């Protein structure tokens, strides 16, 4: 197997974005698996685009305890 991952951050109109690409190439697949997957070599991968609208998100937890008298 061989592959890569690459990422790049950029701005458009003052907005922050990221893009990430990953790819993997499989060699010498098991013959039983290869029969159903189109051969002994295969390629998998993806491309993602992320928008970063805020710098931080703060989560606040409130605990309420009720008692009966």
mmCIF file of N, CA, C and O in Angstrom:
data_model
loop_
_atom_site.group_PDB
_atom_site.id
_atom_site.type_symbol
_atom_site.label_atom_id
_atom_site.label_comp_id
_atom_site.label_asym_id
_atom_site.label_seq_id
_atom_site.Cartn_x
_atom_site.Cartn_y
_atom_site.Cartn_z
ATOM 1 N N UNK A 1 0.840 -1.155 0.000
ATOM 2 C CA UNK A 1 0.000 0.000 0.000
ATOM 3 C C UNK A 1 0.897 1.233 0.000
ATOM 4 O O UNK A 1 1.930 1.274 0.651
ATOM 5 N N UNK A 2 0.456 2.229 -0.726
ATOM 6 C CA UNK A 2 1.133 3.524 -0.738
ATOM 7 C C UNK A 2 0.057 4.600 -0.761
ATOM 8 O O UNK A 2 -1.075 4.344 -1.202
ATOM 9 N N UNK A 3 0.387 5.790 -0.288
ATOM 10 C CA UNK A 3 -0.605 6.836 -0.300
ATOM 11 C C UNK A 3 -0.077 8.156 0.202
ATOM 12 O O UNK A 3 1.109 8.286 0.502
ATOM 13 N N UNK A 4 -0.969 9.128 0.294
ATOM 14 C CA UNK A 4 -0.598 10.441 0.783
ATOM 15 C C UNK A 4 -1.795 11.156 1.379
ATOM 16 O O UNK A 4 -2.939 10.791 1.145
ATOM 17 N N UNK A 5 -1.492 12.172 2.155
ATOM 18 C CA UNK A 5 -2.480 13.109 2.683
ATOM 19 C C UNK A 5 -1.888 14.497 2.510
ATOM 20 O O UNK A 5 -0.719 14.712 2.797
ATOM 21 N N UNK A 6 -2.709 15.428 2.030
ATOM 22 C CA UNK A 6 -2.234 16.801 1.842
ATOM 23 C C UNK A 6 -3.331 17.766 2.269
ATOM 24 O O UNK A 6 -4.522 17.483 2.085
ATOM 25 N N UNK A 7 -2.938 18.890 2.844
ATOM 26 C CA UNK A 7 -3.907 19.890 3.269
ATOM 27 C C UNK A 7 -3.427 21.287 2.946
ATOM 28 O O UNK A 7 -2.221 21.531 2.821
ATOM 29 N N UNK A 8 -4.391 22.215 2.807
ATOM 30 C CA UNK A 8 -4.052 23.596 2.489
ATOM 31 C C UNK A 8 -5.095 24.511 3.121
ATOM 32 O O UNK A 8 -6.300 24.268 2.988
ATOM 33 N N UNK A 9 -4.637 25.556 3.824
ATOM 34 C CA UNK A 9 -5.518 26.558 4.418
ATOM 35 C C UNK A 9 -5.498 27.812 3.551
ATOM 36 O O UNK A 9 -4.441 28.209 3.051
ATOM 37 N N UNK A 10 -6.674 28.453 3.394
ATOM 38 C CA UNK A 10 -6.741 29.659 2.578
ATOM 39 C C UNK A 10 -7.924 30.517 3.006
ATOM 40 O O UNK A 10 -8.783 30.078 3.766
ATOM 41 N N UNK A 11 -7.947 31.763 2.513
ATOM 42 C CA UNK A 11 -9.021 32.718 2.804
ATOM 43 C C UNK A 11 -9.685 33.158 1.512
ATOM 44 O O UNK A 11 -9.006 33.384 0.504
ATOM 45 N N UNK A 12 -11.009 33.288 1.575
ATOM 46 C CA UNK A 12 -11.782 33.865 0.472
ATOM 47 C C UNK A 12 -12.743 34.877 1.087
ATOM 48 O O UNK A 12 -13.549 34.510 1.948
ATOM 49 N N UNK A 13 -12.651 36.125 0.658
ATOM 50 C CA UNK A 13 -13.547 37.153 1.180
ATOM 51 C C UNK A 13 -13.497 37.307 2.687
ATOM 52 O O UNK A 13 -14.518 37.538 3.319
ATOM 53 N N UNK A 14 -12.320 37.139 3.285
ATOM 54 C CA UNK A 14 -12.183 37.260 4.728
ATOM 55 C C UNK A 14 -12.650 36.039 5.511
ATOM 56 O O UNK A 14 -12.627 36.043 6.738
ATOM 57 N N UNK A 15 -13.073 34.993 4.835
ATOM 58 C CA UNK A 15 -13.508 33.752 5.474
ATOM 59 C C UNK A 15 -12.392 32.709 5.380
ATOM 60 O O UNK A 15 -11.713 32.609 4.359
ATOM 61 N N UNK A 16 -12.232 31.917 6.453
ATOM 62 C CA UNK A 16 -11.187 30.898 6.502
ATOM 63 C C UNK A 16 -11.723 29.554 5.991
ATOM 64 O O UNK A 16 -12.801 29.120 6.385
ATOM 65 N N UNK A 17 -10.927 28.901 5.147
ATOM 66 C CA UNK A 17 -11.262 27.599 4.587
ATOM 67 C C UNK A 17 -10.043 26.687 4.654
ATOM 68 O O UNK A 17 -8.909 27.152 4.738
ATOM 69 N N UNK A 18 -10.290 25.376 4.585
ATOM 70 C CA UNK A 18 -9.236 24.368 4.467
ATOM 71 C C UNK A 18 -9.692 23.334 3.453
ATOM 72 O O UNK A 18 -10.881 23.047 3.335
ATOM 73 N N UNK A 19 -8.748 22.774 2.760
ATOM 74 C CA UNK A 19 -9.040 21.638 1.898
ATOM 75 C C UNK A 19 -8.047 20.524 2.237
ATOM 76 O O UNK A 19 -6.888 20.802 2.564
ATOM 77 N N UNK A 20 -8.517 19.295 2.217
ATOM 78 C CA UNK A 20 -7.686 18.129 2.536
ATOM 79 C C UNK A 20 -7.931 17.059 1.486
ATOM 80 O O UNK A 20 -9.079 16.800 1.106
ATOM 81 N N UNK A 21 -6.863 16.459 1.012
ATOM 82 C CA UNK A 21 -6.936 15.374 0.034
ATOM 83 C C UNK A 21 -6.207 14.171 0.601
ATOM 84 O O UNK A 21 -5.150 14.314 1.203
ATOM 85 N N UNK A 22 -6.794 12.980 0.445
ATOM 86 C CA UNK A 22 -6.079 11.760 0.828
ATOM 87 C C UNK A 22 -6.269 10.738 -0.275
ATOM 88 O O UNK A 22 -7.277 10.736 -0.991
ATOM 89 N N UNK A 23 -5.283 9.873 -0.427
ATOM 90 C CA UNK A 23 -5.315 8.849 -1.464
ATOM 91 C C UNK A 23 -4.517 7.649 -0.990
ATOM 92 O O UNK A 23 -3.493 7.812 -0.331
ATOM 93 N N UNK A 24 -4.987 6.462 -1.320
ATOM 94 C CA UNK A 24 -4.224 5.245 -1.032
ATOM 95 C C UNK A 24 -4.353 4.291 -2.207
ATOM 96 O O UNK A 24 -5.409 4.208 -2.839
ATOM 97 N N UNK A 25 -3.275 3.614 -2.512
ATOM 98 C CA UNK A 25 -3.242 2.632 -3.588
ATOM 99 C C UNK A 25 -2.873 1.292 -2.968
ATOM 100 O O UNK A 25 -1.860 1.177 -2.281
ATOM 101 N N UNK A 26 -3.732 0.312 -3.191
ATOM 102 C CA UNK A 26 -3.503 -1.032 -2.657
ATOM 103 C C UNK A 26 -2.925 -1.908 -3.754
ATOM 104 O O UNK A 26 -3.442 -1.937 -4.867
ATOM 105 N N UNK A 27 -1.871 -2.635 -3.429
ATOM 106 C CA UNK A 27 -1.224 -3.543 -4.364
ATOM 107 C C UNK A 27 -1.374 -4.979 -3.883
ATOM 108 O O UNK A 27 -1.456 -5.231 -2.693
ATOM 109 N N UNK A 28 -1.374 -5.922 -4.800
ATOM 110 C CA UNK A 28 -1.365 -7.357 -4.495
ATOM 111 C C UNK A 28 -2.468 -7.748 -3.511
ATOM 112 O O UNK A 28 -2.225 -8.398 -2.498
ATOM 113 N N UNK A 29 -3.692 -7.374 -3.829
ATOM 114 C CA UNK A 29 -4.831 -7.746 -2.987
ATOM 115 C C UNK A 29 -5.019 -9.261 -2.985
ATOM 116 O O UNK A 29 -4.681 -9.941 -3.950
ATOM 117 N N UNK A 30 -5.591 -9.767 -1.914
ATOM 118 C CA UNK A 30 -5.954 -11.171 -1.811
ATOM 119 C C UNK A 30 -6.812 -11.541 -3.027
ATOM 120 O O UNK A 30 -7.706 -10.808 -3.406
ATOM 121 N N UNK A 31 -6.564 -12.701 -3.638
ATOM 122 C CA UNK A 31 -7.262 -13.072 -4.881
ATOM 123 C C UNK A 31 -8.774 -13.163 -4.706
ATOM 124 O O UNK A 31 -9.533 -12.788 -5.600
ATOM 125 N N UNK A 32 -9.246 -13.647 -3.551
ATOM 126 C CA UNK A 32 -10.689 -13.715 -3.314
ATOM 127 C C UNK A 32 -11.308 -12.325 -3.255
ATOM 128 O O UNK A 32 -12.382 -12.078 -3.790
ATOM 129 N N UNK A 33 -10.612 -11.418 -2.605
ATOM 130 C CA UNK A 33 -11.082 -10.034 -2.513
ATOM 131 C C UNK A 33 -11.004 -9.362 -3.886
ATOM 132 O O UNK A 33 -11.916 -8.658 -4.301
ATOM 133 N N UNK A 34 -9.914 -9.612 -4.602
ATOM 134 C CA UNK A 34 -9.696 -8.987 -5.909
ATOM 135 C C UNK A 34 -10.782 -9.375 -6.916
ATOM 136 O O UNK A 34 -11.162 -8.566 -7.760
ATOM 137 N N UNK A 35 -11.301 -10.602 -6.836
ATOM 138 C CA UNK A 35 -12.357 -11.052 -7.755
ATOM 139 C C UNK A 35 -13.584 -10.145 -7.684
ATOM 140 O O UNK A 35 -14.213 -9.865 -8.690
ATOM 141 N N UNK A 36 -13.936 -9.704 -6.472
ATOM 142 C CA UNK A 36 -15.130 -8.880 -6.278
ATOM 143 C C UNK A 36 -14.860 -7.380 -6.368
ATOM 144 O O UNK A 36 -15.798 -6.587 -6.364
ATOM 145 N N UNK A 37 -13.584 -6.993 -6.426
ATOM 146 C CA UNK A 37 -13.244 -5.566 -6.403
ATOM 147 C C UNK A 37 -12.569 -5.079 -7.678
ATOM 148 O O UNK A 37 -12.007 -4.000 -7.711
ATOM 149 N N UNK A 38 -12.589 -5.891 -8.725
ATOM 150 C CA UNK A 38 -12.077 -5.429 -10.013
ATOM 151 C C UNK A 38 -10.586 -5.527 -10.228
ATOM 152 O O UNK A 38 -10.045 -4.842 -11.081
ATOM 153 N N UNK A 39 -9.889 -6.358 -9.476
ATOM 154 C CA UNK A 39 -8.467 -6.554 -9.727
ATOM 155 C C UNK A 39 -7.624 -6.524 -8.467
ATOM 156 O O UNK A 39 -8.113 -6.284 -7.374
ATOM 157 N N UNK A 40 -6.341 -6.786 -8.670
ATOM 158 C CA UNK A 40 -5.415 -6.867 -7.543
ATOM 159 C C UNK A 40 -4.913 -5.509 -7.067
ATOM 160 O O UNK A 40 -4.279 -5.410 -6.031
ATOM 161 N N UNK A 41 -5.172 -4.449 -7.828
ATOM 162 C CA UNK A 41 -4.764 -3.102 -7.448
ATOM 163 C C UNK A 41 -6.006 -2.239 -7.310
ATOM 164 O O UNK A 41 -6.917 -2.319 -8.133
ATOM 165 N N UNK A 42 -6.050 -1.412 -6.288
ATOM 166 C CA UNK A 42 -7.207 -0.541 -6.084
ATOM 167 C C UNK A 42 -6.797 0.833 -5.587
ATOM 168 O O UNK A 42 -5.725 1.016 -5.019
ATOM 169 N N UNK A 43 -7.676 1.801 -5.839
ATOM 170 C CA UNK A 43 -7.420 3.176 -5.431
ATOM 171 C C UNK A 43 -8.593 3.667 -4.590
ATOM 172 O O UNK A 43 -9.756 3.474 -4.953
ATOM 173 N N UNK A 44 -8.295 4.274 -3.466
ATOM 174 C CA UNK A 44 -9.300 4.911 -2.608
ATOM 175 C C UNK A 44 -8.821 6.330 -2.331
ATOM 176 O O UNK A 44 -7.624 6.588 -2.311
ATOM 177 N N UNK A 45 -9.762 7.227 -2.069
ATOM 178 C CA UNK A 45 -9.340 8.581 -1.750
ATOM 179 C C UNK A 45 -10.520 9.497 -1.520
ATOM 180 O O UNK A 45 -11.678 9.094 -1.634
ATOM 181 N N UNK A 46 -10.203 10.726 -1.200
ATOM 182 C CA UNK A 46 -11.254 11.701 -0.969
ATOM 183 C C UNK A 46 -10.703 13.113 -0.968
ATOM 184 O O UNK A 46 -9.509 13.348 -0.812
ATOM 185 N N UNK A 47 -11.610 14.064 -1.148
ATOM 186 C CA UNK A 47 -11.282 15.477 -1.105
ATOM 187 C C UNK A 47 -12.323 16.153 -0.232
ATOM 188 O O UNK A 47 -13.519 15.952 -0.413
ATOM 189 N N UNK A 48 -11.878 16.927 0.747
ATOM 190 C CA UNK A 48 -12.786 17.612 1.669
ATOM 191 C C UNK A 48 -12.517 19.108 1.635
ATOM 192 O O UNK A 48 -11.381 19.544 1.490
ATOM 193 N N UNK A 49 -13.603 19.875 1.809
ATOM 194 C CA UNK A 49 -13.508 21.324 1.924
ATOM 195 C C UNK A 49 -14.177 21.718 3.236
ATOM 196 O O UNK A 49 -15.315 21.327 3.500
ATOM 197 N N UNK A 50 -13.464 22.472 4.074
ATOM 198 C CA UNK A 50 -13.974 22.882 5.372
ATOM 199 C C UNK A 50 -14.048 24.403 5.442
ATOM 200 O O UNK A 50 -13.123 25.095 5.015
ATOM 201 N N UNK A 51 -15.124 24.909 6.006
ATOM 202 C CA UNK A 51 -15.289 26.328 6.285
ATOM 203 C C UNK A 51 -15.152 26.504 7.786
ATOM 204 O O UNK A 51 -15.765 25.762 8.561
ATOM 205 N N UNK A 52 -14.368 27.467 8.227
ATOM 206 C CA UNK A 52 -14.125 27.731 9.645
ATOM 207 C C UNK A 52 -14.800 29.056 10.016
ATOM 208 O O UNK A 52 -14.149 30.102 10.049
ATOM 209 N N UNK A 53 -16.104 29.041 10.307
ATOM 210 C CA UNK A 53 -16.830 30.290 10.543
ATOM 211 C C UNK A 53 -16.499 30.972 11.866
ATOM 212 O O UNK A 53 -16.658 32.174 11.985
ATOM 213 N N UNK A 54 -16.058 30.219 12.874
ATOM 214 C CA UNK A 54 -15.730 30.805 14.178
ATOM 215 C C UNK A 54 -14.387 30.259 14.650
ATOM 216 O O UNK A 54 -13.978 29.167 14.276
ATOM 217 N N UNK A 55 -13.724 31.042 15.511
ATOM 218 C CA UNK A 55 -12.423 30.619 16.023
ATOM 219 C C UNK A 55 -12.555 29.570 17.119
ATOM 220 O O UNK A 55 -11.828 28.589 17.151
ATOM 221 N N UNK A 56 -13.481 29.777 18.052
ATOM 222 C CA UNK A 56 -13.685 28.865 19.179
ATOM 223 C C UNK A 56 -15.169 28.701 19.453
ATOM 224 O O UNK A 56 -15.957 29.612 19.218
ATOM 225 N N UNK A 57 -15.521 27.566 20.002
ATOM 226 C CA UNK A 57 -16.877 27.311 20.474
ATOM 227 C C UNK A 57 -16.771 26.960 21.951
ATOM 228 O O UNK A 57 -16.010 26.069 22.335
ATOM 229 N N UNK A 58 -17.510 27.678 22.777
ATOM 230 C CA UNK A 58 -17.468 27.426 24.217
ATOM 231 C C UNK A 58 -18.757 26.715 24.622
ATOM 232 O O UNK A 58 -19.852 27.205 24.369
ATOM 233 N N UNK A 59 -18.606 25.567 25.242
ATOM 234 C CA UNK A 59 -19.746 24.812 25.733
ATOM 235 C C UNK A 59 -19.903 25.085 27.223
ATOM 236 O O UNK A 59 -18.943 25.016 27.981
ATOM 237 N N UNK A 60 -21.110 25.397 27.625
ATOM 238 C CA UNK A 60 -21.392 25.707 29.025
ATOM 239 C C UNK A 60 -22.323 24.635 29.563
ATOM 240 O O UNK A 60 -23.335 24.311 28.954
ATOM 241 N N UNK A 61 -21.980 24.096 30.705
ATOM 242 C CA UNK A 61 -22.800 23.072 31.334
ATOM 243 C C UNK A 61 -23.436 23.651 32.599
ATOM 244 O O UNK A 61 -22.772 24.272 33.412
ATOM 245 N N UNK A 62 -24.735 23.446 32.737
ATOM 246 C CA UNK A 62 -25.458 23.886 33.929
ATOM 247 C C UNK A 62 -26.057 22.648 34.600
ATOM 248 O O UNK A 62 -26.720 21.848 33.955
ATOM 249 N N UNK A 63 -25.849 22.527 35.895
ATOM 250 C CA UNK A 63 -26.416 21.423 36.643
ATOM 251 C C UNK A 63 -27.476 21.973 37.581
ATOM 252 O O UNK A 63 -27.237 22.910 38.322
ATOM 253 N N UNK A 64 -28.648 21.385 37.513
ATOM 254 C CA UNK A 64 -29.750 21.801 38.379
ATOM 255 C C UNK A 64 -30.081 20.631 39.298
ATOM 256 O O UNK A 64 -30.323 19.521 38.833
ATOM 257 N N UNK A 65 -30.061 20.873 40.604
ATOM 258 C CA UNK A 65 -30.421 19.852 41.583
ATOM 259 C C UNK A 65 -31.715 20.294 42.265
ATOM 260 O O UNK A 65 -31.784 21.371 42.825
ATOM 261 N N UNK A 66 -32.712 19.468 42.180
ATOM 262 C CA UNK A 66 -33.994 19.791 42.790
ATOM 263 C C UNK A 66 -34.217 18.837 43.985
ATOM 264 O O UNK A 66 -33.947 17.660 43.899
ATOM 265 N N UNK A 67 -34.694 19.412 45.043
ATOM 266 C CA UNK A 67 -35.010 18.596 46.218
ATOM 267 C C UNK A 67 -36.466 18.812 46.580
ATOM 268 O O UNK A 67 -37.045 19.857 46.293
ATOM 269 N N UNK A 68 -37.039 17.813 47.164
ATOM 270 C CA UNK A 68 -38.418 17.952 47.640
ATOM 271 C C UNK A 68 -38.403 17.993 49.163
ATOM 272 O O UNK A 68 -37.600 17.314 49.812
ATOM 273 N N UNK A 69 -39.257 18.828 49.757
ATOM 274 C CA UNK A 69 -39.271 18.909 51.211
ATOM 275 C C UNK A 69 -40.472 18.194 51.798
ATOM 276 O O UNK A 69 -41.440 17.958 51.221
#
